[in-house]
Amino acid sequence: KKDTGMLSYKEHLPVSQVVVGDVDRPGSEAKVSVGPVRCQGDRNYWNAASFVTSSSYLHFSTFQGETSADISFYFKTSASDGVFLENLGNTDFIKLELKSATEVSFSFDVGNGPVEIVVRSPNQLNDDQWHRVNAERNVKQASLQVDQLPLEVRKAPTEGHTRLELYSQLYVGAAGGQRGFLGCIRSLRMNGVTLDLEERAKVTPGVKPGCSGHCTSYGMYCANGGKCVEKYNGYSCDCSKTAYDGPFCIKDVGAFFEEGMWLRYNFHSPGTSMKDLVSRTLLSSADPEITAPDLSLNKEELSFSFSTTKSPCVLLYISSYTQDFMAVLVKPSGNLQIRYSLGGTKEPYNIDIDHRNMANGQPHTVNITRNGRDIVLQLDHYPPTSYSLPATSDIQFNSPKALFLGKVIEIGKIDQDIYKYNTPGFTGCLSRVQFNQIAPLKAALRPTNASSQVHIQGELVESNCGASPLTIPPMSAATDPWHLDSASADFPYNGEAIADGVNRNSAIIGGVIAVVIFTILCTLVFLIRYMFRHKGTYHTNEAKGAESAESADAAIMNNDPNFTETIDESKKEWLI
């Protein structure tokens, strides 16, 4: 028997389950195949515009809705408020706006005084997801609906004005003197007419055709799981669900632990049920495999960095209300060990990293991911390594209780090795510790909603000494030019002449010698010019009073009265 069919309505998607009956008979089997999804419909359904500044808007001709108005559109935003559209008259007006993160308002005045209808949502409407707004007004009543929330209706007065008289242009995305809308609007229909937002946005500053924003262009800069949030003049990164801080969620949040100091993060805070705990903190909202009543984890993600010079010690320990636990240890040899005990086995399952000493005072990064029985471990920049829990081991971490850093202070039975490693405790630095959605160090060092769940013994001093420096993965042998076994590497010189017969090392040496000789010559030229710069000058010791004397001899005689001229006859000069 073969059954086929086609899903024609998007409300029927997604298909999450297919149930096939009558398959218990011997030899029976069932096969399910799903064909491709084909989209068709009105092109205007995705006619959209993005408003990227608080003052940006689109304007259209006056809305003709004297006796009836039917307005519908979709919006998507991360902002908490903003005006969707507005059209004014002398006193009449009509306006739709996002009043707060959970409220949409439809207000108008036909001459009888302002009327406002507000729909309040139990969930945030600024979650960067599409939401539908449908507003209607006629001479009898007005209504407003958001998504599938209950319809809000307001009856019109039995007497008074009924015609909406508007004169200004229709403004979409902003209104005079009010905060404009920041985000996307699409499929805007007014009395059955779809406004071409994309075409108008092409010639309007501050508005872009299609649905885009700052986060579309720059959202990738929010690192380490940070969420991009649209702002009126840009964007910001929400780091609240990460173990990082800073504008782009790249600043490690870490601390220095003195000997004997420890931190405990209680998963079960006072006044919070375990059901709420599992659904809100330990489990991802996108995890359909685990439900809150199970009080267990089928998967977890753990990441942190540390540095220490002392071993053995307990880096991290996760306890439970049962005998289940998870631990990351540094053994007496300085090697790292990851220990899982989920039940079903006599001894905990250990992963020993024996190839290197981790207690060398250098920062080291640890990333552990478990999904069912499969475990993936990555240390520093080395390739990830896969492991598997024993076949007899349980795959559920039952009833997690608390997370410890530095030392385990827990009531009840503790594994013997962990008990031995627990004294005197961890000394060193821990940074960016994150277990699923929990960042215990950040909760202790930054005021968050989870700060009440943290208990600290000792003085916790913030420090980035455990932060791992930026490391570059090693090059492969095929691309590393200094790898001796690389077949594709071209070495500049290996003791032989290269193809053109010129030894490059000799050429380099010759070039250096030429530069030295040229420098020496320039120095000599400079010295020679300096030595002969005074050539042709002389110094005289003229007798004083030479200016007023009749002759040089008279000047000497005037200067020295005792001078007696004795002229040897043989030394006389004759002028012929």
XYZ file of C-alpha atoms in Angstrom, residues 35 52 73 144 150 153 213 219 225 235 333 362 372 374 380 391 409 430 436 446-447 527 551:
23
model
C 9.875 15.778 -1.377
C 18.519 51.651 10.067
C 1.939 44.213 8.001
C -6.222 45.289 16.784
C -6.728 37.593 21.357
C -12.025 45.460 20.070
C 20.230 45.963 9.371
C 26.610 40.555 13.534
C 27.936 33.030 21.160
C 24.430 47.600 17.174
C 52.027 13.676 37.107
C 51.032 28.068 30.861
C 24.682 10.750 24.437
C 29.850 10.287 22.264
C 44.462 24.052 23.170
C 28.136 0.267 26.256
C 32.820 20.779 49.256
C 40.568 29.821 35.835
C 25.889 24.835 28.774
C 29.469 40.444 37.396
C 26.026 41.285 38.812
C 85.437 64.008 5.861
C 103.099 103.606 6.331
